XYZ file of N, CA and C in Angstrom:
441
model
N 120.687 -101.463 64.693
C 120.683 -100.690 65.916
C 119.594 -101.231 66.844
N 119.939 -101.451 68.076
C 118.974 -101.870 69.096
C 118.481 -100.619 69.802
N 117.175 -100.535 70.012
C 116.576 -99.372 70.657
C 116.036 -99.764 72.022
N 116.217 -98.865 73.000
C 115.737 -99.114 74.354
C 114.949 -97.906 74.837
N 113.731 -98.167 75.302
C 112.837 -97.124 75.799
C 112.561 -97.363 77.276
N 112.809 -96.371 78.103
C 112.390 -96.427 79.499
C 110.981 -95.855 79.536
N 110.010 -96.695 79.914
C 108.609 -96.253 79.898
C 107.967 -96.451 81.271
N 107.027 -95.561 81.584
C 106.273 -95.668 82.836
C 105.327 -96.855 82.757
N 105.159 -97.524 83.893
C 104.130 -98.560 83.990
C 102.787 -97.877 84.193
N 101.758 -98.404 83.538
C 100.399 -97.910 83.753
C 99.468 -99.104 83.921
N 98.281 -98.846 84.405
C 97.310 -99.925 84.620
C 96.704 -100.437 83.320
N 96.848 -99.690 82.243
C 96.210 -100.073 80.978
C 97.145 -100.799 80.010
N 98.345 -101.123 80.432
C 99.290 -101.790 79.539
C 98.991 -103.287 79.484
N 98.337 -103.698 78.411
C 98.002 -105.102 78.217
C 98.883 -105.689 77.112
N 98.620 -106.934 76.745
C 99.424 -107.589 75.712
C 99.460 -106.785 74.417
N 98.329 -106.236 74.028
C 98.244 -105.454 72.797
C 99.142 -104.215 72.865
N 99.152 -103.568 74.011
C 100.007 -102.388 74.184
C 101.458 -102.754 73.897
N 101.948 -103.826 74.507
C 103.355 -104.192 74.360
C 103.674 -104.688 72.957
N 102.743 -105.352 72.313
C 102.981 -105.823 70.953
C 103.106 -104.663 69.969
N 102.349 -103.587 70.213
C 102.296 -102.492 69.241
C 102.911 -101.186 69.727
N 103.516 -101.197 70.897
C 104.114 -99.971 71.426
C 105.088 -99.347 70.432
N 105.987 -100.147 69.896
C 107.009 -99.597 69.010
C 106.386 -98.961 67.771
N 105.451 -99.649 67.180
C 104.787 -99.122 65.979
C 104.055 -97.818 66.284
N 103.420 -97.760 67.452
C 102.591 -96.612 67.828
C 103.271 -95.672 68.820
N 104.596 -95.758 68.937
C 105.307 -95.018 69.988
C 105.057 -93.518 69.974
N 104.763 -92.938 68.838
C 104.477 -91.499 68.796
C 103.220 -91.144 69.587
N 102.344 -92.117 69.790
C 101.128 -91.889 70.582
C 101.371 -92.013 72.080
N 102.577 -92.430 72.457
C 102.872 -92.698 73.868
C 103.985 -91.811 74.422
N 104.163 -90.650 73.844
C 105.229 -89.758 74.300
C 105.091 -89.386 75.771
N 103.869 -89.434 76.289
C 103.638 -89.065 77.685
C 104.169 -90.105 78.672
N 104.415 -91.333 78.221
C 104.951 -92.342 79.135
C 106.388 -92.738 78.809
N 106.934 -92.220 77.718
C 108.336 -92.493 77.388
C 109.194 -91.521 78.193
N 109.946 -92.070 79.136
C 110.796 -91.269 80.008
C 112.104 -90.926 79.316
N 112.693 -91.917 78.651
C 113.984 -91.710 78.006
C 114.191 -92.801 76.960
N 115.229 -92.617 76.167
C 115.478 -93.494 75.030
C 116.972 -93.534 74.770
N 117.461 -94.684 74.336
C 118.837 -94.776 73.868
C 118.939 -95.916 72.864
N 120.102 -96.037 72.276
C 120.360 -97.111 71.320
C 121.626 -97.852 71.737
N 121.760 -99.046 71.203
C 122.971 -99.835 71.397
C 123.380 -100.352 70.026
N 124.579 -99.995 69.623
C 125.102 -100.384 68.323
C 125.124 -101.911 68.183
N 124.835 -102.388 66.999
C 124.808 -103.828 66.738
C 126.159 -104.466 67.057
N 127.253 -103.797 66.718
C 128.574 -104.364 66.995
C 128.820 -104.515 68.492
N 128.380 -103.554 69.279
C 128.520 -103.650 70.737
C 127.651 -104.796 71.246
N 126.423 -104.847 70.776
C 125.494 -105.916 71.162
C 126.109 -107.284 70.877
N 126.645 -107.455 69.682
C 127.254 -108.734 69.319
C 128.463 -109.044 70.201
N 129.224 -108.027 70.540
C 130.428 -108.186 71.357
C 130.083 -108.690 72.757
N 129.005 -108.174 73.345
C 128.658 -108.510 74.731
C 127.517 -109.527 74.831
N 127.062 -110.042 73.707
C 125.858 -110.871 73.666
C 125.856 -112.025 74.665
N 126.958 -112.752 74.775
C 126.974 -113.941 75.635
C 126.574 -113.636 77.073
N 126.881 -112.444 77.549
C 126.515 -112.093 78.930
C 125.078 -111.582 79.029
N 124.501 -111.148 77.930
C 123.133 -110.621 77.961
C 122.098 -111.718 78.187
N 122.461 -112.957 77.897
C 121.502 -114.050 78.080
C 121.321 -114.421 79.554
N 122.044 -113.786 80.444
C 121.902 -114.037 81.886
C 120.848 -113.141 82.528
N 120.290 -112.232 81.764
C 119.367 -111.235 82.320
C 117.922 -111.722 82.199
N 117.191 -111.784 83.315
C 115.776 -112.172 83.233
C 114.979 -111.136 82.441
N 114.053 -111.615 81.639
C 113.261 -110.717 80.802
C 111.889 -111.341 80.553
N 111.116 -110.673 79.724
C 109.825 -111.188 79.276
C 109.720 -110.922 77.782
N 108.915 -111.717 77.112
C 108.732 -111.548 75.678
C 107.346 -110.961 75.419
N 107.285 -109.655 75.144
C 105.987 -109.009 74.947
C 105.316 -109.335 73.621
N 105.991 -110.085 72.761
C 105.393 -110.444 71.474
C 104.403 -111.598 71.610
N 104.392 -112.234 72.777
C 103.494 -113.365 73.003
C 102.480 -113.036 74.086
N 101.278 -113.577 73.976
C 100.247 -113.328 74.994
C 100.735 -113.720 76.390
N 100.454 -112.873 77.351
C 100.853 -113.132 78.727
C 102.285 -112.749 79.039
N 103.007 -112.259 78.040
C 104.399 -111.853 78.219
C 105.205 -112.912 78.983
N 105.393 -114.099 78.382
C 106.089 -115.176 79.095
C 107.499 -114.779 79.517
N 107.906 -115.328 80.659
C 109.256 -115.070 81.150
C 110.256 -115.643 80.168
N 111.387 -114.977 80.095
C 112.423 -115.337 79.151
C 113.752 -114.975 79.791
N 114.825 -115.143 79.041
C 116.124 -114.648 79.473
C 116.781 -113.948 78.299
N 117.526 -112.909 78.599
C 118.290 -112.213 77.586
C 117.489 -111.261 76.724
N 118.151 -110.777 75.692
C 117.586 -109.842 74.730
C 117.153 -110.617 73.493
N 116.009 -110.285 72.946
C 115.553 -110.879 71.702
C 116.231 -110.102 70.571
N 117.182 -110.720 69.920
C 118.012 -110.034 68.928
C 117.199 -109.379 67.820
N 116.184 -110.060 67.322
C 115.434 -109.530 66.184
C 114.001 -109.160 66.535
N 113.702 -109.087 67.799
C 112.331 -108.777 68.189
C 112.261 -107.906 69.421
N 111.235 -108.133 70.214
C 110.951 -107.311 71.380
C 111.381 -108.013 72.662
N 111.801 -107.222 73.637
C 112.140 -107.730 74.957
C 111.660 -106.721 75.981
N 111.182 -107.219 77.102
C 110.699 -106.350 78.167
C 111.448 -106.673 79.454
N 111.950 -105.625 80.105
C 112.659 -105.767 81.368
C 111.910 -104.981 82.436
N 111.914 -105.521 83.660
C 111.234 -104.851 84.768
C 112.109 -104.926 86.015
N 111.503 -104.746 87.182
C 112.275 -104.735 88.424
C 113.003 -106.057 88.679
N 112.517 -107.155 88.121
C 113.198 -108.445 88.277
C 114.473 -108.529 87.441
N 114.610 -107.639 86.495
C 115.776 -107.600 85.613
C 116.817 -106.598 86.092
N 116.417 -105.686 86.952
C 117.226 -104.512 87.289
C 118.631 -104.850 87.770
N 118.748 -105.742 88.711
C 120.050 -106.050 89.297
C 121.012 -106.629 88.265
N 120.551 -107.606 87.494
C 121.403 -108.219 86.469
C 121.767 -107.225 85.375
N 120.777 -106.464 84.911
C 121.048 -105.441 83.891
C 122.134 -104.486 84.367
N 121.958 -103.981 85.569
C 122.895 -103.001 86.115
C 124.290 -103.608 86.267
N 124.374 -104.787 86.837
C 125.675 -105.430 87.066
C 126.408 -105.730 85.764
N 125.698 -106.289 84.806
C 126.342 -106.688 83.554
C 126.787 -105.475 82.744
N 125.924 -104.475 82.617
C 126.316 -103.294 81.847
C 127.384 -102.479 82.570
N 127.384 -102.489 83.897
C 128.441 -101.815 84.660
C 129.775 -102.522 84.439
N 129.760 -103.840 84.443
C 130.990 -104.603 84.222
C 131.581 -104.308 82.839
N 130.725 -104.276 81.818
C 131.214 -103.973 80.472
C 131.723 -102.537 80.380
N 130.999 -101.609 80.976
C 131.465 -100.214 80.963
C 132.850 -100.114 81.586
N 133.021 -100.728 82.747
C 134.300 -100.656 83.447
C 135.410 -101.340 82.660
N 135.097 -102.433 81.999
C 136.082 -103.118 81.171
C 136.482 -102.250 79.979
N 135.504 -101.670 79.302
C 135.796 -100.839 78.136
C 136.603 -99.595 78.498
N 136.475 -99.092 79.709
C 137.263 -97.929 80.141
C 138.760 -98.206 80.039
N 139.136 -99.471 80.104
C 140.544 -99.857 80.035
C 141.002 -100.174 78.619
N 140.097 -100.107 77.664
C 140.419 -100.477 76.293
C 140.897 -99.305 75.454
N 141.312 -99.600 74.231
C 141.728 -98.545 73.303
C 140.521 -97.717 72.853
N 140.782 -96.580 72.238
C 139.689 -95.692 71.822
C 138.784 -96.339 70.775
N 139.344 -97.232 69.977
C 138.530 -98.018 69.046
C 138.668 -99.485 69.441
N 137.561 -100.084 69.818
C 137.578 -101.478 70.248
C 137.257 -102.350 69.040
N 138.106 -103.347 68.829
C 137.946 -104.239 67.677
C 137.828 -105.678 68.147
N 137.076 -106.433 67.389
C 136.993 -107.872 67.634
C 137.296 -108.569 66.326
N 138.313 -109.407 66.352
C 138.679 -110.142 65.156
C 137.702 -111.286 64.948
N 137.280 -111.442 63.728
C 136.337 -112.502 63.376
C 137.060 -113.502 62.477
N 136.321 -114.294 61.746
C 136.908 -115.333 60.901
C 137.693 -114.768 59.720
N 137.280 -113.627 59.234
C 138.006 -113.005 58.137
C 138.043 -111.501 58.372
N 138.929 -110.834 57.684
C 139.078 -109.390 57.856
C 137.774 -108.664 57.562
N 137.004 -109.151 56.583
C 135.744 -108.509 56.221
C 134.728 -108.564 57.359
N 134.851 -109.554 58.230
C 133.905 -109.730 59.326
C 134.304 -108.997 60.604
N 135.475 -108.379 60.613
C 135.926 -107.706 61.825
C 134.929 -106.636 62.236
N 134.734 -106.497 63.534
C 133.822 -105.470 64.028
C 134.604 -104.503 64.902
N 134.152 -103.267 64.918
C 134.785 -102.278 65.785
C 133.738 -101.256 66.203
N 134.057 -100.565 67.296
C 133.184 -99.502 67.779
C 133.989 -98.545 68.633
N 133.469 -97.345 68.749
C 134.120 -96.288 69.508
C 133.915 -96.503 71.008
N 135.009 -96.549 71.755
C 134.955 -96.804 73.196
C 134.149 -95.758 73.944
N 134.463 -94.483 73.757
C 133.835 -93.428 74.553
C 132.342 -93.297 74.258
N 131.977 -93.400 73.004
C 130.563 -93.355 72.631
C 129.815 -94.535 73.258
N 130.442 -95.701 73.213
C 129.840 -96.905 73.793
C 129.686 -96.767 75.300
N 130.680 -96.226 75.970
C 130.601 -96.029 77.418
C 129.436 -95.106 77.763
N 129.239 -94.054 76.980
C 128.090 -93.157 77.205
C 126.770 -93.926 77.109
N 126.651 -94.765 76.102
C 125.424 -95.554 75.918
C 125.229 -96.540 77.069
N 126.306 -97.187 77.483
C 126.211 -98.143 78.587
C 125.817 -97.442 79.884
N 126.353 -96.250 80.108
C 125.987 -95.501 81.314
C 124.501 -95.152 81.318
N 123.969 -94.862 80.163
C 122.543 -94.568 80.078
C 121.717 -95.817 80.402
N 122.131 -96.962 79.892
C 121.424 -98.213 80.185
C 121.546 -98.558 81.671
N 122.702 -98.302 82.260
C 122.886 -98.516 83.704
C 121.903 -97.645 84.478
N 121.775 -96.396 84.074
C 120.824 -95.487 84.726
C 119.390 -96.002 84.584
N 119.028 -96.462 83.405
C 117.698 -97.047 83.195
C 117.491 -98.223 84.150
N 118.512 -99.074 84.260
C 118.426 -100.267 85.102
C 118.170 -99.907 86.556
N 118.837 -98.887 87.026
C 118.641 -98.446 88.413
C 117.211 -97.965 88.635
N 116.648 -97.313 87.636
C 115.277 -96.826 87.761
C 114.256 -97.966 87.762
N 114.592 -99.077 87.130
C 113.682 -100.225 87.095
C 113.456 -100.825 88.476
N 114.444 -100.740 89.338
C 114.373 -101.440 90.625
C 113.198 -100.996 91.487
N 112.688 -99.797 91.291
C 111.549 -99.310 92.066
C 110.209 -99.876 91.627
N 110.176 -100.564 90.485
C 108.945 -101.187 90.017
C 107.973 -100.256 89.315
N 108.401 -99.051 88.983
C 107.507 -98.083 88.342
C 107.712 -97.968 86.836
N 108.728 -98.678 86.305
C 109.074 -98.533 84.897
C 109.335 -99.887 84.254
N 109.283 -99.877 82.930
C 109.740 -100.987 82.101
C 110.862 -100.464 81.217
N 111.751 -101.358 80.838
C 112.703 -101.072 79.782
C 112.263 -101.929 78.598
N 111.866 -101.259 77.527
C 111.311 -101.909 76.338
C 112.394 -101.901 75.271
N 112.811 -103.090 74.845
C 113.888 -103.235 73.874
C 113.325 -103.674 72.522
N 113.817 -103.036 71.482
C 113.456 -103.399 70.114
C 114.734 -103.834 69.406
N 114.789 -105.102 69.013
C 115.959 -105.622 68.318
C 116.010 -105.157 66.873
N 117.047 -105.592 66.189
C 117.248 -105.159 64.800
C 116.226 -105.765 63.861
């Protein structure tokens, strides 16, 4: 499960804060605005388009610029990510609205097939779209924790 936290920007957020936010998140309830998850199967299904989104890697000093979501680690999105995040997740939401109630992707073998619930996924995508819109004002970060 991928976790996404919409958090307020503060003047005291340094490299250490971003490296340990997830571990210490219970100490930061005052800056966590909202939270959602993205199922691994959905993430894998849409992954190729996620690499188009500008991001930063908070696991490294200085939070170097990056692209996409860090599948097994941390990713940070800000106002520079907002437009791409919103557009890409909106496109997937709109596409899934036209799909069956259970979306399946055939893999190399039957055991590898993945599926997920359309309506539940649309709810999650709408929440991420809302987070993305809030990023554009420059007052928030979207903090992603990979699997």
